[in-house]
Amino acid sequence: MEKRFEPYARLAAVIFLLIGCFFVLRPFLPAMLFAVCVSISSWPLYLLMLNRLKGRRNLAAAIMTVSLVLVIVLPLVLVTYNLADNVARIYEQLRLALDEGALHPPAWLASIPLIGETLDGYVRRIMEDREELLNLGKNMLEPARHFLTSGGIVLGSGVAQTSLAVFVSFFLYRDGQLLRDALLLGSARIIGPSAPGVALTISRTIRGVMYGLLGTALAQALVAVLGFLIAGVPAVALLGIATFVLSLVPVGPPLVWGGAAIWLFNGGETGWGIFMLVWGGLLISGVDNVVKPLLISRGSSLPFLLVLLGVLGGVLAFGFVGIFIGPTLLAVLYSLLQTWTLGVTTVPQGKDSLSDKKP
């Protein structure tokens, strides 16, 4: 009787152990998943670095980790700091202007075709009536405070999660080959001989999604920087970094180039303001419709709806790094379903992207 129930006892012990480990690692799970995505995406670059350094894994992993700090963590920290500083400054200026009664609608508001004069008159009437202005401010204060608080929490947690992910990436780079062999061995026992093909599908999909998100963000940032330089918008470097970060979020870039257009209109540069609107709508936001599907399709033909749901659901589930994790998880599942449906169970020889061979 004891021998009969011994396997079930071992299975129950393993299940309880896995549950315990899950709850221990649960706070760090988003950062760890993000680190896995980043490591797999940049693995060819790590192999090239490892080859140049003649197999010194610690040094190659350290160089890759520092590079991730400069490319991912530092821009996010700069955007978060400047956003908090600018919000506080704008709030203080609005408060002073309200106390002095110096609030006036911008001059370009009345020049808007059809609705400009009506809109300008409405805004002037509100600004001249202090009581009505205070009531409007009270009605908008709570939603604005909630929005800014939520945004600050997301960005702050994003800095913490990306920092932890970069730290975890060092060990993934250094011990990636051993981890890969262990995972392949374990998956082969579970799903059989199709394990190498599944692993290849997962790595290609992760790489395709990460390249699509980051490549699109970089392309939009470069196009935005060019437009800002042409229009004479200040703080081009900061706005470029903000465009890169917000490009990872649906409908994010218009917050940057739209704000730049408003600044130009407010400064009397109506022509450049119109140019910024056209440049942003056609080129900056248009890049997303061309570059992202092209890059993502190289690793997975993920529909746009799944990308959108993955980004939004990922942020809700994992915070800022969910921007990457959400679409990646959906893309992996989508690709695996396609692979299993088509009956692809083998991996082509020499195509394993996570091997230690030179890519």
PDB file of N, CA and C in Angstrom, residues 286-351:
ATOM      1  N   GLY A 286       2.514  57.398 -38.722  1.00  0.00           N
ATOM      2  CA  GLY A 286       2.421  56.497 -39.862  1.00  0.00           C
ATOM      3  C   GLY A 286       3.477  55.414 -39.859  1.00  0.00           C
ATOM      4  N   VAL A 287       4.617  55.683 -39.204  1.00  0.00           N
ATOM      5  CA  VAL A 287       5.679  54.674 -39.127  1.00  0.00           C
ATOM      6  C   VAL A 287       5.170  53.408 -38.449  1.00  0.00           C
ATOM      7  N   ASP A 288       4.296  53.575 -37.471  1.00  0.00           N
ATOM      8  CA  ASP A 288       3.783  52.432 -36.706  1.00  0.00           C
ATOM      9  C   ASP A 288       3.041  51.448 -37.600  1.00  0.00           C
ATOM     10  N   ASN A 289       2.369  51.968 -38.643  1.00  0.00           N
ATOM     11  CA  ASN A 289       1.582  51.109 -39.519  1.00  0.00           C
ATOM     12  C   ASN A 289       2.434  50.379 -40.549  1.00  0.00           C
ATOM     13  N   VAL A 290       3.697  50.779 -40.697  1.00  0.00           N
ATOM     14  CA  VAL A 290       4.558  50.172 -41.710  1.00  0.00           C
ATOM     15  C   VAL A 290       5.646  49.317 -41.071  1.00  0.00           C
ATOM     16  N   VAL A 291       6.379  49.903 -40.116  1.00  0.00           N
ATOM     17  CA  VAL A 291       7.557  49.238 -39.563  1.00  0.00           C
ATOM     18  C   VAL A 291       7.172  48.094 -38.638  1.00  0.00           C
ATOM     19  N   LYS A 292       6.202  48.324 -37.750  1.00  0.00           N
ATOM     20  CA  LYS A 292       5.867  47.299 -36.756  1.00  0.00           C
ATOM     21  C   LYS A 292       5.380  46.002 -37.395  1.00  0.00           C
ATOM     22  N   PRO A 293       4.393  46.029 -38.323  1.00  0.00           N
ATOM     23  CA  PRO A 293       3.988  44.758 -38.939  1.00  0.00           C
ATOM     24  C   PRO A 293       5.127  44.083 -39.703  1.00  0.00           C
ATOM     25  N   LEU A 294       6.001  44.901 -40.329  1.00  0.00           N
ATOM     26  CA  LEU A 294       7.109  44.333 -41.092  1.00  0.00           C
ATOM     27  C   LEU A 294       8.075  43.585 -40.193  1.00  0.00           C
ATOM     28  N   LEU A 295       8.429  44.186 -39.047  1.00  0.00           N
ATOM     29  CA  LEU A 295       9.393  43.560 -38.147  1.00  0.00           C
ATOM     30  C   LEU A 295       8.788  42.386 -37.391  1.00  0.00           C
ATOM     31  N   ILE A 296       7.566  42.555 -36.903  1.00  0.00           N
ATOM     32  CA  ILE A 296       6.934  41.478 -36.139  1.00  0.00           C
ATOM     33  C   ILE A 296       6.670  40.268 -37.025  1.00  0.00           C
ATOM     34  N   SER A 297       6.331  40.504 -38.296  1.00  0.00           N
ATOM     35  CA  SER A 297       6.024  39.389 -39.188  1.00  0.00           C
ATOM     36  C   SER A 297       7.237  38.516 -39.463  1.00  0.00           C
ATOM     37  N   ARG A 298       8.432  39.021 -39.202  1.00  0.00           N
ATOM     38  CA  ARG A 298       9.629  38.207 -39.394  1.00  0.00           C
ATOM     39  C   ARG A 298       9.698  37.073 -38.375  1.00  0.00           C
ATOM     40  N   GLY A 299       9.117  37.281 -37.205  1.00  0.00           N
ATOM     41  CA  GLY A 299       9.136  36.223 -36.200  1.00  0.00           C
ATOM     42  C   GLY A 299       7.787  35.587 -35.975  1.00  0.00           C
ATOM     43  N   SER A 300       6.720  36.357 -36.201  1.00  0.00           N
ATOM     44  CA  SER A 300       5.373  35.827 -35.981  1.00  0.00           C
ATOM     45  C   SER A 300       4.380  36.735 -36.683  1.00  0.00           C
ATOM     46  N   SER A 301       3.420  36.136 -37.394  1.00  0.00           N
ATOM     47  CA  SER A 301       2.390  36.916 -38.080  1.00  0.00           C
ATOM     48  C   SER A 301       1.286  37.258 -37.092  1.00  0.00           C
ATOM     49  N   LEU A 302       1.622  38.031 -36.072  1.00  0.00           N
ATOM     50  CA  LEU A 302       0.680  38.352 -35.011  1.00  0.00           C
ATOM     51  C   LEU A 302      -0.280  39.433 -35.482  1.00  0.00           C
ATOM     52  N   PRO A 303      -1.598  39.203 -35.427  1.00  0.00           N
ATOM     53  CA  PRO A 303      -2.554  40.227 -35.844  1.00  0.00           C
ATOM     54  C   PRO A 303      -2.454  41.467 -34.971  1.00  0.00           C
ATOM     55  N   PHE A 304      -2.837  42.613 -35.557  1.00  0.00           N
ATOM     56  CA  PHE A 304      -2.746  43.878 -34.823  1.00  0.00           C
ATOM     57  C   PHE A 304      -3.600  43.852 -33.575  1.00  0.00           C
ATOM     58  N   LEU A 305      -4.773  43.215 -33.637  1.00  0.00           N
ATOM     59  CA  LEU A 305      -5.654  43.167 -32.474  1.00  0.00           C
ATOM     60  C   LEU A 305      -4.963  42.499 -31.292  1.00  0.00           C
ATOM     61  N   LEU A 306      -4.218  41.403 -31.553  1.00  0.00           N
ATOM     62  CA  LEU A 306      -3.512  40.732 -30.466  1.00  0.00           C
ATOM     63  C   LEU A 306      -2.385  41.594 -29.925  1.00  0.00           C
ATOM     64  N   VAL A 307      -1.725  42.356 -30.804  1.00  0.00           N
ATOM     65  CA  VAL A 307      -0.686  43.275 -30.334  1.00  0.00           C
ATOM     66  C   VAL A 307      -1.290  44.323 -29.407  1.00  0.00           C
ATOM     67  N   LEU A 308      -2.422  44.905 -29.825  1.00  0.00           N
ATOM     68  CA  LEU A 308      -3.076  45.936 -29.020  1.00  0.00           C
ATOM     69  C   LEU A 308      -3.546  45.367 -27.684  1.00  0.00           C
ATOM     70  N   LEU A 309      -4.233  44.219 -27.716  1.00  0.00           N
ATOM     71  CA  LEU A 309      -4.709  43.603 -26.477  1.00  0.00           C
ATOM     72  C   LEU A 309      -3.543  43.166 -25.597  1.00  0.00           C
ATOM     73  N   GLY A 310      -2.464  42.700 -26.229  1.00  0.00           N
ATOM     74  CA  GLY A 310      -1.290  42.295 -25.456  1.00  0.00           C
ATOM     75  C   GLY A 310      -0.653  43.455 -24.724  1.00  0.00           C
ATOM     76  N   VAL A 311      -0.561  44.604 -25.392  1.00  0.00           N
ATOM     77  CA  VAL A 311       0.031  45.785 -24.743  1.00  0.00           C
ATOM     78  C   VAL A 311      -0.842  46.263 -23.593  1.00  0.00           C
ATOM     79  N   LEU A 312      -2.136  46.438 -23.855  1.00  0.00           N
ATOM     80  CA  LEU A 312      -3.030  46.951 -22.815  1.00  0.00           C
ATOM     81  C   LEU A 312      -3.171  45.959 -21.660  1.00  0.00           C
ATOM     82  N   GLY A 313      -3.411  44.686 -21.996  1.00  0.00           N
ATOM     83  CA  GLY A 313      -3.537  43.677 -20.941  1.00  0.00           C
ATOM     84  C   GLY A 313      -2.237  43.452 -20.203  1.00  0.00           C
ATOM     85  N   GLY A 314      -1.109  43.548 -20.919  1.00  0.00           N
ATOM     86  CA  GLY A 314       0.189  43.393 -20.262  1.00  0.00           C
ATOM     87  C   GLY A 314       0.463  44.473 -19.255  1.00  0.00           C
ATOM     88  N   VAL A 315       0.099  45.717 -19.588  1.00  0.00           N
ATOM     89  CA  VAL A 315       0.295  46.822 -18.640  1.00  0.00           C
ATOM     90  C   VAL A 315      -0.569  46.624 -17.405  1.00  0.00           C
ATOM     91  N   LEU A 316      -1.823  46.202 -17.612  1.00  0.00           N
ATOM     92  CA  LEU A 316      -2.709  45.977 -16.465  1.00  0.00           C
ATOM     93  C   LEU A 316      -2.223  44.822 -15.586  1.00  0.00           C
ATOM     94  N   ALA A 317      -1.642  43.810 -16.205  1.00  0.00           N
ATOM     95  CA  ALA A 317      -1.233  42.619 -15.449  1.00  0.00           C
ATOM     96  C   ALA A 317       0.159  42.748 -14.845  1.00  0.00           C
ATOM     97  N   PHE A 318       1.100  43.359 -15.579  1.00  0.00           N
ATOM     98  CA  PHE A 318       2.496  43.357 -15.151  1.00  0.00           C
ATOM     99  C   PHE A 318       3.091  44.748 -14.944  1.00  0.00           C
ATOM    100  N   GLY A 319       2.323  45.802 -15.197  1.00  0.00           N
ATOM    101  CA  GLY A 319       2.904  47.140 -15.084  1.00  0.00           C
ATOM    102  C   GLY A 319       3.579  47.550 -16.386  1.00  0.00           C
ATOM    103  N   PHE A 320       4.575  48.443 -16.273  1.00  0.00           N
ATOM    104  CA  PHE A 320       5.202  49.015 -17.463  1.00  0.00           C
ATOM    105  C   PHE A 320       5.817  47.946 -18.358  1.00  0.00           C
ATOM    106  N   VAL A 321       6.530  46.985 -17.772  1.00  0.00           N
ATOM    107  CA  VAL A 321       7.188  45.960 -18.593  1.00  0.00           C
ATOM    108  C   VAL A 321       6.182  45.057 -19.275  1.00  0.00           C
ATOM    109  N   GLY A 322       4.913  45.135 -18.881  1.00  0.00           N
ATOM    110  CA  GLY A 322       3.882  44.373 -19.565  1.00  0.00           C
ATOM    111  C   GLY A 322       3.689  44.813 -21.001  1.00  0.00           C
ATOM    112  N   ILE A 323       4.196  46.017 -21.354  1.00  0.00           N
ATOM    113  CA  ILE A 323       4.174  46.470 -22.738  1.00  0.00           C
ATOM    114  C   ILE A 323       4.872  45.452 -23.634  1.00  0.00           C
ATOM    115  N   PHE A 324       5.949  44.855 -23.119  1.00  0.00           N
ATOM    116  CA  PHE A 324       6.696  43.858 -23.875  1.00  0.00           C
ATOM    117  C   PHE A 324       6.176  42.442 -23.597  1.00  0.00           C
ATOM    118  N   ILE A 325       5.862  42.162 -22.331  1.00  0.00           N
ATOM    119  CA  ILE A 325       5.498  40.800 -21.954  1.00  0.00           C
ATOM    120  C   ILE A 325       4.165  40.392 -22.558  1.00  0.00           C
ATOM    121  N   GLY A 326       3.167  41.286 -22.524  1.00  0.00           N
ATOM    122  CA  GLY A 326       1.838  40.951 -23.011  1.00  0.00           C
ATOM    123  C   GLY A 326       1.822  40.499 -24.469  1.00  0.00           C
ATOM    124  N   PRO A 327       2.293  41.339 -25.416  1.00  0.00           N
ATOM    125  CA  PRO A 327       2.306  40.900 -26.818  1.00  0.00           C
ATOM    126  C   PRO A 327       3.183  39.665 -27.041  1.00  0.00           C
ATOM    127  N   THR A 328       4.271  39.555 -26.288  1.00  0.00           N
ATOM    128  CA  THR A 328       5.165  38.413 -26.468  1.00  0.00           C
ATOM    129  C   THR A 328       4.469  37.114 -26.077  1.00  0.00           C
ATOM    130  N   LEU A 329       3.781  37.111 -24.932  1.00  0.00           N
ATOM    131  CA  LEU A 329       3.076  35.900 -24.499  1.00  0.00           C
ATOM    132  C   LEU A 329       1.984  35.505 -25.493  1.00  0.00           C
ATOM    133  N   LEU A 330       1.216  36.498 -25.966  1.00  0.00           N
ATOM    134  CA  LEU A 330       0.175  36.187 -26.946  1.00  0.00           C
ATOM    135  C   LEU A 330       0.781  35.699 -28.259  1.00  0.00           C
ATOM    136  N   ALA A 331       1.907  36.309 -28.655  1.00  0.00           N
ATOM    137  CA  ALA A 331       2.556  35.891 -29.900  1.00  0.00           C
ATOM    138  C   ALA A 331       3.101  34.469 -29.790  1.00  0.00           C
ATOM    139  N   VAL A 332       3.671  34.132 -28.636  1.00  0.00           N
ATOM    140  CA  VAL A 332       4.188  32.770 -28.445  1.00  0.00           C
ATOM    141  C   VAL A 332       3.056  31.754 -28.527  1.00  0.00           C
ATOM    142  N   LEU A 333       1.947  32.027 -27.829  1.00  0.00           N
ATOM    143  CA  LEU A 333       0.802  31.109 -27.878  1.00  0.00           C
ATOM    144  C   LEU A 333       0.251  31.008 -29.291  1.00  0.00           C
ATOM    145  N   TYR A 334       0.139  32.139 -29.971  1.00  0.00           N
ATOM    146  CA  TYR A 334      -0.386  32.155 -31.336  1.00  0.00           C
ATOM    147  C   TYR A 334       0.504  31.348 -32.283  1.00  0.00           C
ATOM    148  N   SER A 335       1.825  31.527 -32.141  1.00  0.00           N
ATOM    149  CA  SER A 335       2.767  30.806 -33.000  1.00  0.00           C
ATOM    150  C   SER A 335       2.774  29.312 -32.696  1.00  0.00           C
ATOM    151  N   LEU A 336       2.690  28.959 -31.396  1.00  0.00           N
ATOM    152  CA  LEU A 336       2.647  27.540 -31.039  1.00  0.00           C
ATOM    153  C   LEU A 336       1.391  26.868 -31.568  1.00  0.00           C
ATOM    154  N   LEU A 337       0.258  27.562 -31.502  1.00  0.00           N
ATOM    155  CA  LEU A 337      -0.973  26.997 -32.042  1.00  0.00           C
ATOM    156  C   LEU A 337      -0.861  26.790 -33.547  1.00  0.00           C
ATOM    157  N   GLN A 338      -0.233  27.779 -34.228  1.00  0.00           N
ATOM    158  CA  GLN A 338      -0.024  27.613 -35.665  1.00  0.00           C
ATOM    159  C   GLN A 338       0.906  26.436 -35.952  1.00  0.00           C
ATOM    160  N   THR A 339       1.987  26.341 -35.153  1.00  0.00           N
ATOM    161  CA  THR A 339       2.961  25.270 -35.364  1.00  0.00           C
ATOM    162  C   THR A 339       2.325  23.905 -35.150  1.00  0.00           C
ATOM    163  N   TRP A 340       1.592  23.748 -34.059  1.00  0.00           N
ATOM    164  CA  TRP A 340       0.966  22.454 -33.767  1.00  0.00           C
ATOM    165  C   TRP A 340      -0.131  22.134 -34.775  1.00  0.00           C
ATOM    166  N   THR A 341      -0.852  23.166 -35.241  1.00  0.00           N
ATOM    167  CA  THR A 341      -1.909  22.940 -36.228  1.00  0.00           C
ATOM    168  C   THR A 341      -1.332  22.467 -37.556  1.00  0.00           C
ATOM    169  N   LEU A 342      -0.194  23.066 -37.933  1.00  0.00           N
ATOM    170  CA  LEU A 342       0.447  22.688 -39.192  1.00  0.00           C
ATOM    171  C   LEU A 342       1.281  21.425 -39.058  1.00  0.00           C
ATOM    172  N   GLY A 343       1.472  20.959 -37.813  1.00  0.00           N
ATOM    173  CA  GLY A 343       2.213  19.728 -37.607  1.00  0.00           C
ATOM    174  C   GLY A 343       3.709  19.889 -37.709  1.00  0.00           C
ATOM    175  N   VAL A 344       4.250  21.101 -37.465  1.00  0.00           N
ATOM    176  CA  VAL A 344       5.692  21.319 -37.521  1.00  0.00           C
ATOM    177  C   VAL A 344       6.280  20.925 -36.181  1.00  0.00           C
ATOM    178  N   THR A 345       7.069  19.875 -36.146  1.00  0.00           N
ATOM    179  CA  THR A 345       7.573  19.356 -34.873  1.00  0.00           C
ATOM    180  C   THR A 345       9.077  19.246 -34.826  1.00  0.00           C
ATOM    181  N   THR A 346       9.772  19.581 -35.899  1.00  0.00           N
ATOM    182  CA  THR A 346      11.226  19.438 -35.912  1.00  0.00           C
ATOM    183  C   THR A 346      11.875  20.776 -36.105  1.00  0.00           C
ATOM    184  N   VAL A 347      13.094  20.890 -35.672  1.00  0.00           N
ATOM    185  CA  VAL A 347      13.854  22.127 -35.812  1.00  0.00           C
ATOM    186  C   VAL A 347      14.913  21.915 -36.872  1.00  0.00           C
ATOM    187  N   PRO A 348      15.068  22.883 -37.814  1.00  0.00           N
ATOM    188  CA  PRO A 348      16.075  22.750 -38.846  1.00  0.00           C
ATOM    189  C   PRO A 348      17.460  22.715 -38.242  1.00  0.00           C
ATOM    190  N   GLN A 349      18.328  21.948 -38.837  1.00  0.00           N
ATOM    191  CA  GLN A 349      19.683  21.819 -38.324  1.00  0.00           C
ATOM    192  C   GLN A 349      20.422  23.142 -38.501  1.00  0.00           C
ATOM    193  N   GLY A 350      21.159  23.506 -37.449  1.00  0.00           N
ATOM    194  CA  GLY A 350      21.982  24.716 -37.521  1.00  0.00           C
ATOM    195  C   GLY A 350      21.218  25.998 -37.328  1.00  0.00           C
ATOM    196  N   LYS A 351      19.921  25.914 -36.952  1.00  0.00           N
ATOM    197  CA  LYS A 351      19.098  27.112 -36.829  1.00  0.00           C
ATOM    198  C   LYS A 351      18.780  27.460 -35.392  1.00  0.00           C
TER     199      LYS A 351
END
